[in-house]
Short mmCIF file of C-alpha atoms in Angstrom, two decimals:
data_model
loop_
_atom_site.label_atom_id
_atom_site.label_comp_id
_atom_site.label_asym_id
_atom_site.label_seq_id
_atom_site.Cartn_x
_atom_site.Cartn_y
_atom_site.Cartn_z
CA MET A 187 99.80 74.17 -66.54
CA SER A 188 97.26 72.53 -68.91
CA SER A 189 95.74 75.54 -70.76
CA VAL A 190 95.94 79.34 -71.04
CA GLU A 191 92.61 81.11 -71.39
CA ALA A 192 92.20 84.07 -73.76
CA GLY A 193 93.25 87.26 -72.19
CA GLN A 194 96.07 85.80 -70.33
CA LEU A 195 99.67 85.55 -70.78
CA ASN A 196 100.97 81.96 -72.07
CA PRO A 197 104.46 81.39 -70.45
CA GLN A 198 105.52 79.28 -72.99
CA LEU A 199 105.73 82.37 -75.13
CA VAL A 200 107.75 83.83 -72.76
CA LEU A 201 110.17 81.17 -72.43
CA ASP A 202 110.31 81.20 -76.76
CA GLU A 203 111.09 84.89 -76.59
CA MET A 204 114.11 84.35 -74.38
CA LYS A 205 115.10 81.31 -76.55
CA LYS A 206 114.70 83.60 -79.80
CA ASN A 207 116.96 86.13 -78.05
CA ARG A 208 119.54 83.36 -76.98
CA VAL A 209 119.37 84.07 -73.22
CA THR A 210 121.88 81.51 -71.63
CA ASP A 211 121.16 82.49 -67.86
CA VAL A 212 118.28 83.50 -65.91
CA VAL A 213 119.13 85.10 -62.72
CA TRP A 214 116.01 85.12 -60.48
CA LEU A 215 114.26 85.27 -57.35
CA PRO A 216 110.77 83.91 -56.97
CA ASP A 217 107.84 85.79 -57.45
CA SER A 218 104.06 84.83 -57.92
CA GLU A 219 103.70 86.48 -61.25
CA THR A 220 106.27 84.25 -62.85
CA ASN A 221 106.00 80.90 -61.19
CA PHE A 222 104.69 79.04 -64.11
CA LEU A 223 107.60 80.32 -66.08
CA TYR A 224 109.86 78.85 -63.42
CA GLN A 225 108.41 75.81 -64.05
CA LEU A 226 109.02 75.79 -67.63
CA MET A 227 112.33 77.38 -67.17
CA GLN A 228 113.42 74.23 -65.15
CA ALA A 229 112.73 72.33 -68.01
CA GLU A 230 114.52 74.05 -70.60
CA PRO A 231 118.05 72.60 -70.85
CA SER A 232 119.34 75.59 -72.71
CA LEU A 233 119.01 77.79 -69.62
CA ARG A 234 120.98 78.05 -66.67
CA LEU A 235 118.89 79.10 -63.59
CA VAL A 236 121.05 81.33 -61.02
CA PRO A 237 119.07 81.76 -57.86
CA VAL A 238 119.91 84.85 -55.52
CA SER A 239 118.55 85.58 -52.33
CA ARG A 240 118.15 89.41 -52.68
CA GLU A 241 117.43 91.16 -55.96
CA GLY A 242 120.03 93.69 -55.90
CA LEU A 243 122.56 90.76 -56.14
CA ALA A 244 120.86 89.98 -59.73
CA PHE A 245 122.22 92.91 -61.19
CA SER A 246 125.55 92.46 -59.99
CA LEU A 247 125.41 89.05 -60.93
CA ALA A 248 124.01 89.38 -64.35
CA ALA A 249 126.79 92.27 -65.24
CA GLY A 250 129.52 89.53 -64.23
CA LEU A 251 127.80 87.00 -66.86
CA ALA A 252 127.25 89.90 -69.57
CA THR A 253 130.86 90.91 -68.99
CA GLY A 254 132.01 87.27 -69.78
CA GLY A 255 130.03 86.96 -72.99
CA ARG A 256 126.75 85.48 -71.87
CA THR A 257 123.45 86.86 -72.13
CA PRO A 258 121.48 86.71 -68.91
CA VAL A 259 117.86 88.08 -67.98
CA ILE A 260 117.09 88.92 -64.62
CA LEU A 261 113.73 87.57 -63.25
CA ILE A 262 112.58 89.41 -60.38
CA GLN A 263 109.23 91.35 -58.77
CA ASN A 264 108.40 94.95 -58.71
CA THR A 265 109.14 95.18 -55.05
CA GLY A 266 112.77 93.77 -55.47
CA LEU A 267 113.31 95.61 -58.36
CA MET A 268 112.78 99.05 -55.91
CA GLU A 269 114.79 97.38 -53.21
CA SER A 270 117.79 97.09 -56.01
CA GLY A 271 118.13 100.83 -57.00
CA ASP A 272 121.94 101.05 -56.23
CA SER A 273 122.71 98.13 -57.89
CA LEU A 274 120.73 98.88 -60.77
CA ARG A 275 122.32 102.16 -61.09
CA GLY A 276 125.87 101.23 -60.49
CA TRP A 277 126.18 97.63 -61.93
CA ALA A 278 123.85 97.62 -64.88
CA ILE A 279 123.37 101.29 -66.02
CA GLY A 280 127.06 102.45 -64.85
CA LEU A 281 128.75 99.32 -66.49
CA ARG A 282 126.51 99.63 -69.44
CA ILE A 283 124.85 96.10 -69.14
CA PRO A 284 122.38 95.16 -71.67
CA VAL A 285 120.31 93.26 -69.87
CA VAL A 286 116.54 92.73 -69.85
CA MET A 287 114.78 92.75 -66.31
CA MET A 288 111.78 91.15 -66.39
CA VAL A 289 109.63 92.23 -63.63
CA GLY A 290 106.62 90.87 -61.93
CA TYR A 291 103.85 93.86 -61.84
CA ARG A 292 102.60 92.71 -58.13
CA GLY A 293 99.52 94.78 -57.91
CA TRP A 294 98.70 95.93 -61.48
CA THR A 295 95.15 96.35 -62.23
CA ARG A 296 93.62 97.61 -65.64
CA HIS A 297 90.33 97.28 -64.47
CA GLY A 298 89.66 98.28 -60.97
CA VAL A 299 91.49 100.75 -58.06
CA ASN A 300 94.96 99.99 -57.24
CA THR A 301 95.49 99.00 -53.89
CA ASP A 302 99.12 97.85 -53.53
CA THR A 303 101.78 100.57 -53.38
CA ALA A 304 104.26 97.94 -55.04
CA ALA A 305 102.16 98.81 -58.51
CA THR A 306 101.97 102.63 -57.33
CA TYR A 307 105.53 103.01 -57.54
CA THR A 308 106.65 100.84 -60.16
CA GLU A 309 106.65 102.76 -63.29
CA ARG A 310 107.51 106.06 -61.31
CA PHE A 311 110.49 104.12 -59.99
CA LEU A 312 111.83 103.14 -63.55
CA ASN A 313 110.91 106.62 -64.89
CA ALA A 314 113.16 107.91 -62.32
CA PHE A 315 116.15 105.88 -63.29
CA GLY A 316 115.27 106.33 -66.74
CA ILE A 317 114.47 102.87 -67.63
CA THR A 318 112.65 102.13 -70.78
CA TYR A 319 109.74 99.48 -70.10
CA TYR A 320 107.13 97.27 -71.97
CA LEU A 321 104.06 96.31 -70.52
CA VAL A 322 103.26 92.66 -71.30
CA GLU A 323 99.79 91.51 -70.07
CA THR A 324 98.77 88.77 -72.56
CA SER A 325 99.78 86.77 -75.15
CA ALA A 326 99.46 89.16 -77.71
CA ASP A 327 101.88 91.30 -76.08
CA ALA A 328 104.96 88.61 -76.33
CA PRO A 329 106.59 90.08 -79.07
CA ARG A 330 107.49 93.14 -76.88
CA ILE A 331 110.05 91.10 -75.08
CA SER A 332 112.11 90.85 -78.36
CA ILE A 333 111.54 94.43 -78.93
CA ALA A 334 112.89 95.08 -75.23
CA PHE A 335 116.15 92.63 -75.77
CA GLU A 336 116.71 94.86 -79.45
CA GLU A 337 116.74 97.99 -77.46
CA ALA A 338 118.68 96.91 -74.73
CA ARG A 339 121.37 95.75 -77.10
CA ARG A 340 121.35 98.90 -79.05
CA THR A 341 121.53 101.20 -76.51
CA GLN A 342 123.93 98.95 -73.81
CA ARG A 343 121.39 99.78 -71.02
CA PRO A 344 119.04 97.67 -68.91
CA VAL A 345 115.48 97.67 -70.24
CA ALA A 346 112.52 96.23 -68.15
CA VAL A 347 109.34 94.12 -69.39
CA LEU A 348 106.78 94.37 -66.70
CA MET A 349 104.78 91.19 -66.25
CA ALA A 350 101.54 92.78 -65.76
CA ASP A 351 99.75 89.32 -65.35
CA GLU A 352 99.71 86.50 -62.89
CA TYR A 353 99.35 83.52 -65.24
CA HIS A 354 96.60 82.16 -63.44
CA GLY A 355 94.56 85.54 -64.25
CA PHE A 356 94.79 86.39 -60.43
CA ASN A 357 94.66 90.13 -61.11
CA ARG A 358 91.51 89.98 -63.13
CA MET B 18 147.40 91.66 -39.47
CA ILE B 19 148.61 91.55 -43.10
CA GLN B 20 149.40 94.59 -45.35
CA THR B 21 147.38 94.49 -48.59
CA ALA B 22 150.01 95.13 -50.96
CA ASP B 23 152.32 92.23 -49.32
CA LEU B 24 149.38 89.79 -49.54
CA LEU B 25 148.90 90.80 -53.19
CA ARG B 26 152.55 90.58 -54.06
CA VAL B 27 152.56 87.24 -52.72
CA PHE B 28 149.20 86.08 -54.81
CA ASN B 29 150.81 87.59 -57.81
CA ALA B 30 153.55 85.24 -57.92
CA HIS B 31 150.95 82.32 -58.00
CA ARG B 32 148.33 84.33 -60.28
CA GLY B 33 149.35 82.56 -63.62
CA ASP B 34 146.58 83.61 -66.09
CA ALA B 35 143.76 84.27 -63.71
CA ILE B 36 141.20 86.83 -64.18
CA VAL B 37 141.37 89.10 -61.19
CA VAL B 38 138.68 91.41 -59.81
CA PRO B 39 140.91 93.22 -57.41
CA GLY B 40 137.98 94.94 -55.54
CA ARG B 41 139.26 97.28 -52.40
CA GLY B 42 142.74 95.68 -53.09
CA ALA B 43 142.66 97.56 -56.63
CA ARG B 44 144.63 100.49 -55.54
CA HIS B 45 147.57 98.45 -54.93
CA TRP B 46 147.25 95.80 -57.56
CA ALA B 47 147.36 98.37 -60.16
CA GLN B 48 150.77 98.71 -59.12
CA ILE B 49 151.44 95.11 -58.70
CA SER B 50 150.07 93.43 -61.48
CA THR B 51 151.52 92.33 -64.51
CA ARG B 52 148.45 91.19 -66.68
CA PRO B 53 146.34 94.16 -66.39
CA THR B 54 143.92 93.40 -69.48
CA ARG B 55 143.07 90.00 -67.25
CA ASP B 56 142.21 92.69 -64.60
CA VAL B 57 138.99 94.19 -63.81
CA PRO B 58 139.10 96.99 -61.32
CA VAL B 59 135.62 98.18 -61.79
CA GLY B 60 135.75 100.48 -58.71
CA ASP B 61 132.85 100.72 -56.47
CA PRO B 62 129.96 100.45 -58.88
CA ALA B 63 127.53 99.80 -56.17
CA MET B 64 128.67 98.09 -52.78
CA GLY B 65 127.64 94.80 -52.00
CA GLY B 66 127.71 93.64 -55.51
CA HIS B 67 131.71 92.44 -55.89
CA ALA B 68 131.30 88.75 -55.08
CA ALA B 69 128.21 88.42 -57.14
CA PHE B 70 129.81 90.00 -60.17
CA ALA B 71 132.80 87.95 -60.15
CA LEU B 72 130.55 84.86 -59.65
CA GLY B 73 128.69 85.84 -62.76
CA LEU B 74 132.30 86.15 -64.28
CA ALA B 75 133.26 82.73 -62.99
CA LEU B 76 130.04 81.00 -64.72
CA ALA B 77 130.57 82.51 -67.67
CA ARG B 78 134.20 81.81 -68.15
CA PRO B 79 134.49 78.15 -66.78
CA ALA B 80 138.11 77.70 -68.30
CA ASP B 81 139.41 80.89 -66.72
CA ARG B 82 140.33 80.98 -63.25
CA VAL B 83 138.70 83.99 -61.50
CA VAL B 84 140.07 85.41 -58.51
CA LEU B 85 138.10 88.04 -56.49
CA PHE B 86 139.67 90.31 -53.45
CA ASP B 87 136.61 91.23 -51.84
CA SER B 88 136.05 93.25 -48.63
CA GLU B 89 134.17 92.35 -45.33
CA GLY B 90 131.95 95.67 -45.72
CA ASP B 91 130.87 94.78 -49.21
CA LEU B 92 130.02 91.18 -48.20
CA LEU B 93 128.31 92.03 -44.95
CA MET B 94 125.79 93.71 -47.42
CA SER B 95 125.24 90.64 -49.44
CA LEU B 96 126.17 87.43 -47.16
CA GLY B 97 123.12 86.14 -49.32
CA ILE B 98 125.53 85.51 -52.48
CA LEU B 99 127.44 83.00 -50.24
CA PRO B 100 124.75 80.55 -50.62
CA THR B 101 124.37 81.33 -54.12
CA VAL B 102 128.15 80.61 -54.87
CA ALA B 103 127.92 77.38 -52.77
CA GLU B 104 125.00 75.96 -55.13
CA GLN B 105 126.51 77.11 -58.36
CA ALA B 106 129.81 75.80 -57.15
CA PRO B 107 132.14 77.07 -59.83
CA ALA B 108 135.18 75.18 -59.53
CA ASN B 109 137.43 78.18 -61.27
CA PHE B 110 136.19 81.11 -58.19
CA TYR B 111 138.51 81.94 -55.93
CA HIS B 112 137.08 84.05 -53.33
CA PHE B 113 139.31 86.21 -51.24
CA MET B 114 138.53 88.81 -48.52
CA LEU B 115 140.02 91.29 -47.05
CA ASP B 116 139.18 91.89 -43.66
CA ASN B 117 140.29 95.46 -42.19
CA GLU B 118 137.56 95.71 -39.50
CA CYS B 119 136.30 98.88 -40.91
CA TYR B 120 134.97 101.14 -43.55
CA ALA B 121 138.27 102.50 -44.51
CA THR B 122 137.09 104.67 -47.20
CA THR B 123 134.77 106.72 -45.13
CA GLY B 124 136.77 107.25 -41.98
CA GLY B 125 137.58 103.69 -40.70
CA GLN B 126 134.49 103.34 -38.84
CA PRO B 127 134.09 99.82 -37.63
CA VAL B 128 131.75 97.23 -39.43
CA PRO B 129 129.43 95.73 -37.25
CA ASN B 130 130.81 93.37 -34.68
CA ALA B 131 134.22 94.01 -36.48
CA LYS B 132 136.59 91.82 -34.35
CA ASN B 133 134.50 88.88 -33.75
CA VAL B 134 132.92 87.94 -37.12
CA ALA B 135 134.39 84.73 -38.47
CA TYR B 136 134.01 85.06 -42.33
CA ASP B 137 135.30 81.63 -43.26
CA VAL B 138 132.71 79.77 -40.86
CA ILE B 139 129.98 81.88 -42.47
CA ALA B 140 131.16 80.60 -45.82
CA ARG B 141 131.27 77.16 -44.88
CA GLY B 142 128.14 76.96 -43.45
CA ALA B 143 126.64 78.41 -46.67
CA GLY B 144 128.01 75.36 -48.25
CA TYR B 145 131.73 76.51 -49.55
CA PRO B 146 133.31 73.29 -49.69
CA ARG B 147 136.59 74.82 -48.62
CA ALA B 148 136.96 78.05 -46.02
CA LEU B 149 140.24 79.60 -44.77
CA ALA B 150 141.38 82.42 -42.67
CA PHE B 151 144.73 83.90 -42.33
CA ASP B 152 145.76 86.86 -40.09
CA GLN B 153 149.82 86.44 -40.79
CA LEU B 154 151.75 86.76 -44.22
CA ALA B 155 153.88 84.01 -43.54
CA ASP B 156 150.95 81.73 -43.40
CA PHE B 157 149.14 83.05 -46.22
CA GLU B 158 152.58 82.56 -48.22
CA ALA B 159 152.98 79.41 -47.16
CA GLY B 160 149.22 78.31 -48.02
CA ILE B 161 148.55 80.06 -51.45
CA ALA B 162 149.81 77.62 -53.77
CA ALA B 163 147.63 74.81 -52.11
CA ILE B 164 144.75 77.17 -52.37
CA LEU B 165 144.92 77.67 -55.96
CA ALA B 166 146.11 74.02 -56.86
CA GLN B 167 142.71 72.83 -55.64
CA PRO B 168 139.22 73.55 -57.39
CA GLY B 169 137.12 76.15 -56.20
CA PRO B 170 134.91 77.44 -54.65
CA VAL B 171 137.16 78.30 -51.91
CA PHE B 172 136.83 81.35 -49.37
CA VAL B 173 139.79 82.92 -47.80
CA ALA B 174 139.49 85.49 -45.30
CA LEU B 175 142.71 87.78 -44.68
CA LYS B 176 142.93 90.23 -41.96
CA VAL B 177 144.57 93.47 -43.36
CA VAL B 178 145.83 96.80 -41.73
CA PRO B 179 143.34 99.44 -42.25
CA GLU B 180 144.30 101.91 -44.80
CA VAL B 181 142.07 104.95 -43.69
CA GLU B 182 140.79 107.48 -46.10
CA ASN B 183 139.29 110.38 -44.90
CA LEU B 184 139.41 113.00 -47.56
CA PRO B 185 136.41 114.10 -49.37
CA ILE B 186 136.04 112.22 -52.34
CA ASN B 187 136.79 114.81 -54.84
CA GLN B 188 140.00 115.51 -52.85
CA ARG B 189 141.41 111.81 -53.23
CA VAL B 190 144.42 111.10 -55.64
CA ARG B 191 143.09 108.98 -58.16
CA TRP B 192 145.17 105.77 -58.83
CA GLN B 193 142.77 104.59 -61.33
CA THR B 194 144.34 104.18 -64.77
CA ARG B 195 141.78 103.08 -67.09
CA THR B 196 137.80 103.88 -66.87
CA ARG B 197 135.46 101.20 -66.26
CA GLU B 198 134.39 101.04 -69.61
CA ARG B 199 137.81 100.80 -70.80
CA VAL B 200 138.54 97.87 -68.15
CA LEU B 201 135.53 96.24 -69.66
CA GLN B 202 136.57 96.40 -73.04
CA ASP B 203 139.91 95.26 -72.71
CA LEU B 204 138.89 92.05 -70.55
CA ARG B 205 136.30 91.19 -73.47
CA ALA B 206 139.06 91.83 -75.83
CA GLU B 207 141.52 89.73 -74.11
CA LEU B 208 139.10 87.07 -73.91
CA GLY B 209 138.05 87.36 -77.61
CA LEU B 210 134.63 88.53 -76.83
CA GLY B 211 135.14 91.69 -78.99
CA ALA B 212 134.86 95.08 -77.56
#
């Protein structure tokens, strides 16, 4: 990625927020919203990437990492988050795992009519589980990621960051 | 088929200081283990997650041997974890799986294609460098030392006798001696991570 236009989210800032919060492992499943971030993470020696093939596995895997003293972050799409309800409930909330989940907000649009039910149900889903979430749309929002990490540590609960922008501005 | 308690007793003689995630074997393991602070009987937070949880623990603690007693019903919900284990290839991860061919805690209904699934073959196909299967205690007893003597990841499928429960959950005898929260606190203290 050669440049980031105004009004977009610079993935380097997201990576910087992870490093600031001493993230050690990224448990992830690819999604279009965070692909550029993936490319940066691959080049970051302080991070271990642990790919899973279904999002529910990310919660139990992160629970094991956190129990063993690591600081994982979960990187998935909202579609997969909704598929993971029971794992979120049992492994993350139930075991009091202070993990931040960065969720690609597929379908998010601020300026138009939402035509993607993945977006329709995302915040309703998080509210149903009592999960606090922070919306990150542009580079100016990046500090909210640290707020999410602090809240996860303080409450010993999972906290969500909704990545409400494709880095190339697809949603705009 | 093997009695779960018998195979756990055999394993215990070779356990050393391994961290043990006893999974569906936890009811027996609670009576057998002599290192409870290194045991992680988290019960069943959400079915399908034990292998990923134990993998995470193994990745977090590379200097500690991590042993999981998974179950076939749990693993069937999450077969996709096998390639992730194989890719990460933690040398300290020992993945045992108790196969009783049924959902014992819900009344004993058979799992899909219960008698014909070769889980060791699936694990090998997913990339585990070693995968074994046992249906006789004597064979397991003869093989356990060699299994643990070599680096992981290794997958060991074990045919066990079903222990079917059919009472409503709130009428079952509670075997747990610690809450989940206490289990994790004890482990973290044991590992020097604080509570």
